[in-house]
PDB file of C-alpha atoms in Angstrom:
ATOM      1  CA  UNK A   1      -9.139   7.488 -15.512  1.00  0.00           C
ATOM      2  CA  UNK A   2      -6.355   5.317 -14.131  1.00  0.00           C
ATOM      3  CA  UNK A   3      -7.477   1.857 -13.154  1.00  0.00           C
ATOM      4  CA  UNK A   4      -5.831  -1.214 -11.623  1.00  0.00           C
ATOM      5  CA  UNK A   5      -7.586  -4.550 -11.624  1.00  0.00           C
ATOM      6  CA  UNK A   6      -6.737  -7.618  -9.616  1.00  0.00           C
ATOM      7  CA  UNK A   7      -8.722 -10.839  -9.387  1.00  0.00           C
ATOM      8  CA  UNK A   8     -11.602  -9.756  -7.185  1.00  0.00           C
ATOM      9  CA  UNK A   9     -12.469 -13.296  -6.199  1.00  0.00           C
ATOM     10  CA  UNK A  10     -10.400 -15.403  -3.861  1.00  0.00           C
ATOM     11  CA  UNK A  11      -7.943 -17.814  -5.404  1.00  0.00           C
ATOM     12  CA  UNK A  12      -7.735 -21.352  -4.004  1.00  0.00           C
ATOM     13  CA  UNK A  13      -4.570 -23.291  -4.806  1.00  0.00           C
ATOM     14  CA  UNK A  14      -3.484 -26.726  -3.670  1.00  0.00           C
ATOM     15  CA  UNK A  15      -0.354 -26.821  -1.523  1.00  0.00           C
ATOM     16  CA  UNK A  16       2.772 -27.441  -3.572  1.00  0.00           C
ATOM     17  CA  UNK A  17       1.320 -25.967  -6.773  1.00  0.00           C
ATOM     18  CA  UNK A  18       2.198 -22.610  -8.310  1.00  0.00           C
ATOM     19  CA  UNK A  19      -0.132 -19.721  -7.525  1.00  0.00           C
ATOM     20  CA  UNK A  20      -0.406 -17.044 -10.205  1.00  0.00           C
ATOM     21  CA  UNK A  21      -1.975 -13.668  -9.459  1.00  0.00           C
ATOM     22  CA  UNK A  22      -2.778 -11.055 -12.097  1.00  0.00           C
ATOM     23  CA  UNK A  23      -2.579  -7.270 -12.041  1.00  0.00           C
ATOM     24  CA  UNK A  24      -3.909  -5.354 -15.053  1.00  0.00           C
ATOM     25  CA  UNK A  25      -3.902  -1.608 -15.475  1.00  0.00           C
ATOM     26  CA  UNK A  26      -5.252   0.972 -17.904  1.00  0.00           C
ATOM     27  CA  UNK A  27      -4.621   4.639 -18.667  1.00  0.00           C
ATOM     28  CA  UNK A  28      -1.296   4.570 -16.857  1.00  0.00           C
ATOM     29  CA  UNK A  29       2.396   4.366 -17.636  1.00  0.00           C
ATOM     30  CA  UNK A  30       4.066   3.335 -14.401  1.00  0.00           C
ATOM     31  CA  UNK A  31       7.751   3.680 -13.755  1.00  0.00           C
ATOM     32  CA  UNK A  32       7.631   0.852 -11.220  1.00  0.00           C
ATOM     33  CA  UNK A  33       5.322  -1.888 -10.110  1.00  0.00           C
ATOM     34  CA  UNK A  34       5.359  -3.318  -6.597  1.00  0.00           C
ATOM     35  CA  UNK A  35       3.767  -6.341  -4.964  1.00  0.00           C
ATOM     36  CA  UNK A  36       2.790  -6.473  -1.301  1.00  0.00           C
ATOM     37  CA  UNK A  37       1.397  -9.086   1.030  1.00  0.00           C
ATOM     38  CA  UNK A  38      -1.192  -8.176   3.651  1.00  0.00           C
ATOM     39  CA  UNK A  39      -2.388 -10.374   6.502  1.00  0.00           C
ATOM     40  CA  UNK A  40      -5.650  -9.637   8.368  1.00  0.00           C
ATOM     41  CA  UNK A  41      -5.284  -6.793  10.841  1.00  0.00           C
ATOM     42  CA  UNK A  42      -1.786  -5.869   9.646  1.00  0.00           C
ATOM     43  CA  UNK A  43      -0.187  -3.378   7.310  1.00  0.00           C
ATOM     44  CA  UNK A  44       1.070  -4.501   3.895  1.00  0.00           C
ATOM     45  CA  UNK A  45       4.541  -5.994   3.644  1.00  0.00           C
ATOM     46  CA  UNK A  46       6.681  -5.203   0.604  1.00  0.00           C
ATOM     47  CA  UNK A  47       7.669  -8.238  -1.485  1.00  0.00           C
ATOM     48  CA  UNK A  48       9.083  -7.241  -4.857  1.00  0.00           C
ATOM     49  CA  UNK A  49       9.617  -4.219  -7.078  1.00  0.00           C
ATOM     50  CA  UNK A  50      10.009  -4.368 -10.861  1.00  0.00           C
ATOM     51  CA  UNK A  51      10.904  -1.442 -13.104  1.00  0.00           C
ATOM     52  CA  UNK A  52       9.310  -0.647 -16.452  1.00  0.00           C
ATOM     53  CA  UNK A  53      12.425  -1.754 -18.343  1.00  0.00           C
ATOM     54  CA  UNK A  54      12.573  -5.114 -16.557  1.00  0.00           C
ATOM     55  CA  UNK A  55      10.679  -8.155 -17.789  1.00  0.00           C
ATOM     56  CA  UNK A  56      11.081 -10.437 -14.810  1.00  0.00           C
ATOM     57  CA  UNK A  57      12.244 -10.416 -11.192  1.00  0.00           C
ATOM     58  CA  UNK A  58      12.755 -13.315  -8.818  1.00  0.00           C
ATOM     59  CA  UNK A  59      13.147 -13.663  -5.088  1.00  0.00           C
ATOM     60  CA  UNK A  60      13.277 -17.138  -3.594  1.00  0.00           C
ATOM     61  CA  UNK A  61       9.900 -18.754  -4.452  1.00  0.00           C
ATOM     62  CA  UNK A  62       8.469 -15.527  -5.855  1.00  0.00           C
ATOM     63  CA  UNK A  63       8.555 -14.378  -9.461  1.00  0.00           C
ATOM     64  CA  UNK A  64       7.100 -11.213 -10.977  1.00  0.00           C
ATOM     65  CA  UNK A  65       6.730 -10.419 -14.668  1.00  0.00           C
ATOM     66  CA  UNK A  66       5.915  -7.028 -16.128  1.00  0.00           C
ATOM     67  CA  UNK A  67       4.555  -6.584 -19.651  1.00  0.00           C
ATOM     68  CA  UNK A  68       4.132  -2.886 -20.445  1.00  0.00           C
ATOM     69  CA  UNK A  69       2.602  -3.714 -23.838  1.00  0.00           C
ATOM     70  CA  UNK A  70      -0.148  -5.844 -22.317  1.00  0.00           C
ATOM     71  CA  UNK A  71      -0.235  -3.511 -19.281  1.00  0.00           C
ATOM     72  CA  UNK A  72      -0.083  -6.533 -17.037  1.00  0.00           C
ATOM     73  CA  UNK A  73       1.980  -7.987 -14.216  1.00  0.00           C
ATOM     74  CA  UNK A  74       1.893 -11.600 -13.107  1.00  0.00           C
ATOM     75  CA  UNK A  75       2.948 -12.659  -9.611  1.00  0.00           C
ATOM     76  CA  UNK A  76       3.895 -16.289  -9.117  1.00  0.00           C
ATOM     77  CA  UNK A  77       4.466 -18.238  -5.906  1.00  0.00           C
ATOM     78  CA  UNK A  78       6.027 -21.615  -6.612  1.00  0.00           C
ATOM     79  CA  UNK A  79       5.817 -24.607  -4.277  1.00  0.00           C
ATOM     80  CA  UNK A  80       3.038 -22.808  -2.423  1.00  0.00           C
ATOM     81  CA  UNK A  81       2.508 -23.386   1.298  1.00  0.00           C
ATOM     82  CA  UNK A  82      -0.450 -22.725   3.617  1.00  0.00           C
ATOM     83  CA  UNK A  83       1.626 -19.920   5.189  1.00  0.00           C
ATOM     84  CA  UNK A  84       1.435 -18.111   1.836  1.00  0.00           C
ATOM     85  CA  UNK A  85      -2.295 -17.573   2.374  1.00  0.00           C
ATOM     86  CA  UNK A  86      -2.879 -13.808   2.504  1.00  0.00           C
ATOM     87  CA  UNK A  87      -4.112 -10.906   0.410  1.00  0.00           C
ATOM     88  CA  UNK A  88      -1.676  -9.767  -2.268  1.00  0.00           C
ATOM     89  CA  UNK A  89      -1.700  -6.184  -3.498  1.00  0.00           C
ATOM     90  CA  UNK A  90      -0.099  -4.740  -6.580  1.00  0.00           C
ATOM     91  CA  UNK A  91       0.837  -1.078  -6.708  1.00  0.00           C
ATOM     92  CA  UNK A  92       1.886   1.165  -9.556  1.00  0.00           C
ATOM     93  CA  UNK A  93       4.273   4.063  -9.033  1.00  0.00           C
ATOM     94  CA  UNK A  94       4.190   6.795 -11.651  1.00  0.00           C
ATOM     95  CA  UNK A  95       6.985   9.051 -12.850  1.00  0.00           C
ATOM     96  CA  UNK A  96       5.559  11.687 -10.502  1.00  0.00           C
ATOM     97  CA  UNK A  97       6.091   9.206  -7.624  1.00  0.00           C
ATOM     98  CA  UNK A  98       2.347   8.965  -7.053  1.00  0.00           C
ATOM     99  CA  UNK A  99       1.356   5.440  -6.097  1.00  0.00           C
ATOM    100  CA  UNK A 100      -1.924   3.656  -6.717  1.00  0.00           C
ATOM    101  CA  UNK A 101      -2.879   0.270  -5.297  1.00  0.00           C
ATOM    102  CA  UNK A 102      -5.102  -2.487  -6.588  1.00  0.00           C
ATOM    103  CA  UNK A 103      -7.778  -3.844  -4.257  1.00  0.00           C
ATOM    104  CA  UNK A 104      -5.886  -7.076  -3.793  1.00  0.00           C
ATOM    105  CA  UNK A 105      -6.470 -10.769  -4.356  1.00  0.00           C
ATOM    106  CA  UNK A 106      -7.099 -13.147  -1.469  1.00  0.00           C
ATOM    107  CA  UNK A 107      -5.053 -16.288  -1.854  1.00  0.00           C
ATOM    108  CA  UNK A 108      -5.869 -19.506   0.005  1.00  0.00           C
ATOM    109  CA  UNK A 109      -3.355 -22.343  -0.111  1.00  0.00           C
ATOM    110  CA  UNK A 110      -5.190 -25.551   0.709  1.00  0.00           C
ATOM    111  CA  UNK A 111      -3.278 -28.250   2.619  1.00  0.00           C
TER     112      UNK A 111
ATOM    113  CA  UNK B   1      15.786  -1.611  14.018  1.00  0.00           C
ATOM    114  CA  UNK B   2      12.325  -0.720  15.296  1.00  0.00           C
ATOM    115  CA  UNK B   3       9.543  -0.787  12.722  1.00  0.00           C
ATOM    116  CA  UNK B   4       7.009   1.877  11.866  1.00  0.00           C
ATOM    117  CA  UNK B   5       4.765   2.660  14.803  1.00  0.00           C
ATOM    118  CA  UNK B   6       1.349   4.266  14.739  1.00  0.00           C
ATOM    119  CA  UNK B   7      -0.736   5.631  17.580  1.00  0.00           C
ATOM    120  CA  UNK B   8      -3.398   5.159  18.599  1.00  0.00           C
ATOM    121  CA  UNK B   9      -4.221   1.712  17.242  1.00  0.00           C
ATOM    122  CA  UNK B  10      -7.963   2.137  17.641  1.00  0.00           C
ATOM    123  CA  UNK B  11     -10.151   5.198  17.840  1.00  0.00           C
ATOM    124  CA  UNK B  12     -13.866   5.892  18.060  1.00  0.00           C
ATOM    125  CA  UNK B  13     -15.158   9.357  17.213  1.00  0.00           C
ATOM    126  CA  UNK B  14     -18.494  10.933  16.385  1.00  0.00           C
ATOM    127  CA  UNK B  15     -19.461  12.877  13.296  1.00  0.00           C
ATOM    128  CA  UNK B  16     -18.207  16.440  13.259  1.00  0.00           C
ATOM    129  CA  UNK B  17     -15.268  15.788  15.545  1.00  0.00           C
ATOM    130  CA  UNK B  18     -11.668  15.976  14.465  1.00  0.00           C
ATOM    131  CA  UNK B  19      -8.880  13.461  14.939  1.00  0.00           C
ATOM    132  CA  UNK B  20      -5.082  13.414  14.870  1.00  0.00           C
ATOM    133  CA  UNK B  21      -3.133  10.256  14.097  1.00  0.00           C
ATOM    134  CA  UNK B  22       0.581   9.843  14.647  1.00  0.00           C
ATOM    135  CA  UNK B  23       3.254   7.911  12.796  1.00  0.00           C
ATOM    136  CA  UNK B  24       6.884   7.303  13.760  1.00  0.00           C
ATOM    137  CA  UNK B  25       8.940   6.085  10.799  1.00  0.00           C
ATOM    138  CA  UNK B  26      11.912   3.770  10.847  1.00  0.00           C
ATOM    139  CA  UNK B  27      15.019   5.593  12.008  1.00  0.00           C
ATOM    140  CA  UNK B  28      16.771   7.225   9.056  1.00  0.00           C
ATOM    141  CA  UNK B  29      13.731   7.202   6.786  1.00  0.00           C
ATOM    142  CA  UNK B  30      12.824  10.635   5.508  1.00  0.00           C
ATOM    143  CA  UNK B  31       9.702   9.823   3.500  1.00  0.00           C
ATOM    144  CA  UNK B  32       6.361   9.149   5.181  1.00  0.00           C
ATOM    145  CA  UNK B  33       3.220   8.348   3.219  1.00  0.00           C
ATOM    146  CA  UNK B  34      -0.330   8.040   4.504  1.00  0.00           C
ATOM    147  CA  UNK B  35      -3.040   5.770   3.123  1.00  0.00           C
ATOM    148  CA  UNK B  36      -6.692   5.077   3.795  1.00  0.00           C
ATOM    149  CA  UNK B  37      -7.883   1.492   3.459  1.00  0.00           C
ATOM    150  CA  UNK B  38     -11.542   0.510   3.234  1.00  0.00           C
ATOM    151  CA  UNK B  39     -13.160  -2.716   2.012  1.00  0.00           C
ATOM    152  CA  UNK B  40     -14.861  -0.900  -0.853  1.00  0.00           C
ATOM    153  CA  UNK B  41     -12.069   1.326  -2.147  1.00  0.00           C
ATOM    154  CA  UNK B  42      -9.006  -0.615  -1.107  1.00  0.00           C
ATOM    155  CA  UNK B  43      -5.794   1.205  -0.263  1.00  0.00           C
ATOM    156  CA  UNK B  44      -5.832   4.841  -1.349  1.00  0.00           C
ATOM    157  CA  UNK B  45      -2.944   7.284  -1.198  1.00  0.00           C
ATOM    158  CA  UNK B  46      -3.541  10.365   0.932  1.00  0.00           C
ATOM    159  CA  UNK B  47      -0.238  12.251   0.879  1.00  0.00           C
ATOM    160  CA  UNK B  48       3.521  11.914   1.173  1.00  0.00           C
ATOM    161  CA  UNK B  49       5.908  13.995   3.228  1.00  0.00           C
ATOM    162  CA  UNK B  50       9.637  14.270   2.731  1.00  0.00           C
ATOM    163  CA  UNK B  51      11.911  16.418   4.861  1.00  0.00           C
ATOM    164  CA  UNK B  52       8.936  18.248   6.406  1.00  0.00           C
ATOM    165  CA  UNK B  53       7.404  19.137   3.018  1.00  0.00           C
ATOM    166  CA  UNK B  54       4.336  17.659   1.395  1.00  0.00           C
ATOM    167  CA  UNK B  55       5.643  16.251  -1.842  1.00  0.00           C
ATOM    168  CA  UNK B  56       2.582  14.487  -3.214  1.00  0.00           C
ATOM    169  CA  UNK B  57      -1.117  14.471  -2.548  1.00  0.00           C
ATOM    170  CA  UNK B  58      -3.940  12.107  -3.432  1.00  0.00           C
ATOM    171  CA  UNK B  59      -7.535  12.975  -4.272  1.00  0.00           C
ATOM    172  CA  UNK B  60      -8.951  13.595  -0.832  1.00  0.00           C
ATOM    173  CA  UNK B  61     -10.818  16.675   0.411  1.00  0.00           C
ATOM    174  CA  UNK B  62      -9.090  19.434   2.339  1.00  0.00           C
ATOM    175  CA  UNK B  63     -10.455  17.999   5.605  1.00  0.00           C
ATOM    176  CA  UNK B  64      -7.511  15.617   5.416  1.00  0.00           C
ATOM    177  CA  UNK B  65      -4.211  17.251   6.238  1.00  0.00           C
ATOM    178  CA  UNK B  66      -0.841  16.282   7.563  1.00  0.00           C
ATOM    179  CA  UNK B  67       2.538  17.458   8.611  1.00  0.00           C
ATOM    180  CA  UNK B  68       6.006  16.132   9.243  1.00  0.00           C
ATOM    181  CA  UNK B  69       8.387  17.180  11.954  1.00  0.00           C
ATOM    182  CA  UNK B  70      12.149  17.593  11.811  1.00  0.00           C
ATOM    183  CA  UNK B  71      12.639  14.114  13.298  1.00  0.00           C
ATOM    184  CA  UNK B  72      10.530  12.687  10.400  1.00  0.00           C
ATOM    185  CA  UNK B  73       7.628  11.803  12.664  1.00  0.00           C
ATOM    186  CA  UNK B  74       4.348  12.624  10.961  1.00  0.00           C
ATOM    187  CA  UNK B  75       0.813  13.417  11.978  1.00  0.00           C
ATOM    188  CA  UNK B  76      -2.388  13.236   9.999  1.00  0.00           C
ATOM    189  CA  UNK B  77      -5.455  15.256  10.878  1.00  0.00           C
ATOM    190  CA  UNK B  78      -9.027  14.792   9.754  1.00  0.00           C
ATOM    191  CA  UNK B  79     -11.447  17.559  10.599  1.00  0.00           C
ATOM    192  CA  UNK B  80     -15.250  17.486  10.608  1.00  0.00           C
ATOM    193  CA  UNK B  81     -15.383  13.712  10.567  1.00  0.00           C
ATOM    194  CA  UNK B  82     -17.959  11.940   8.401  1.00  0.00           C
ATOM    195  CA  UNK B  83     -19.263   8.381   8.678  1.00  0.00           C
ATOM    196  CA  UNK B  84     -17.415   7.526   5.476  1.00  0.00           C
ATOM    197  CA  UNK B  85     -14.083   8.357   7.109  1.00  0.00           C
ATOM    198  CA  UNK B  86     -14.285   5.087   9.052  1.00  0.00           C
ATOM    199  CA  UNK B  87     -11.294   3.144   7.798  1.00  0.00           C
ATOM    200  CA  UNK B  88      -7.875   1.747   8.553  1.00  0.00           C
ATOM    201  CA  UNK B  89      -5.294   4.517   8.240  1.00  0.00           C
ATOM    202  CA  UNK B  90      -1.839   3.273   7.392  1.00  0.00           C
ATOM    203  CA  UNK B  91       1.425   5.091   7.250  1.00  0.00           C
ATOM    204  CA  UNK B  92       4.511   3.859   5.476  1.00  0.00           C
ATOM    205  CA  UNK B  93       8.091   5.040   5.600  1.00  0.00           C
ATOM    206  CA  UNK B  94      10.966   4.716   3.175  1.00  0.00           C
ATOM    207  CA  UNK B  95      14.399   6.201   2.748  1.00  0.00           C
ATOM    208  CA  UNK B  96      13.616   8.456  -0.179  1.00  0.00           C
ATOM    209  CA  UNK B  97      10.086   7.837  -1.440  1.00  0.00           C
ATOM    210  CA  UNK B  98       7.321   5.359  -2.350  1.00  0.00           C
ATOM    211  CA  UNK B  99       9.210   4.200  -5.436  1.00  0.00           C
ATOM    212  CA  UNK B 100      11.458   2.318  -3.033  1.00  0.00           C
ATOM    213  CA  UNK B 101      10.636  -0.327  -0.463  1.00  0.00           C
ATOM    214  CA  UNK B 102       7.956   1.050   1.817  1.00  0.00           C
ATOM    215  CA  UNK B 103       7.573  -0.253   5.350  1.00  0.00           C
ATOM    216  CA  UNK B 104       4.050  -0.052   6.663  1.00  0.00           C
ATOM    217  CA  UNK B 105       2.915   0.413  10.222  1.00  0.00           C
ATOM    218  CA  UNK B 106       0.112  -1.635  11.772  1.00  0.00           C
ATOM    219  CA  UNK B 107      -2.424   1.121  11.123  1.00  0.00           C
ATOM    220  CA  UNK B 108      -4.967   3.061  13.149  1.00  0.00           C
ATOM    221  CA  UNK B 109      -8.503   1.785  12.898  1.00  0.00           C
ATOM    222  CA  UNK B 110     -10.895   4.733  13.052  1.00  0.00           C
ATOM    223  CA  UNK B 111     -14.606   4.271  13.607  1.00  0.00           C
ATOM    224  CA  UNK B 112     -16.855   7.289  13.152  1.00  0.00           C
ATOM    225  CA  UNK B 113     -20.307   7.009  14.730  1.00  0.00           C
TER     226      UNK B 113
END
């Protein structure tokens, strides 16, 4: 069955360093991959979308890579700040437009 | 532009009851998707509506249903509530579908006793 895996444990990163979050998937061939940020008590907020034929996407301090051979996406936050602390979700969108989400990784940026 | 709104924000029901949740998408958005979020299962797709038609459906029992009105507002109904239906229910809107940027509402937190 289709499966998405994100780091289940919280990730602690020192302020100013680069945070790297991983999203692995199996038994799936997504057309798109999306990353979201979710703060406690709030709905997810869309951050970046990357298509299957794209290797990398950037937006300000954010960078996403997508390796369809490894079935993996990496999400990087450079020059991390305490305000970046949140849960980050990856989501795969299939060719049938069905979307499946990972369970998310909690990121703590330590001052 | 106003964001996605959901009502009510909090709800307490007892087993066997039914509940209706409402979602108003961003003006101009025709696609509305519903999700259930629990600590154990994460965010799971329920269904997507586009122009008043259900276009996609997740793996949830028939007790979960929805509809979309001509103004794109959507409602979700859960009948014969079970304890396991306690969750945060989120709706998200987009112009054409979940493959694009989705804008999520704040959610309705449902507690079933």
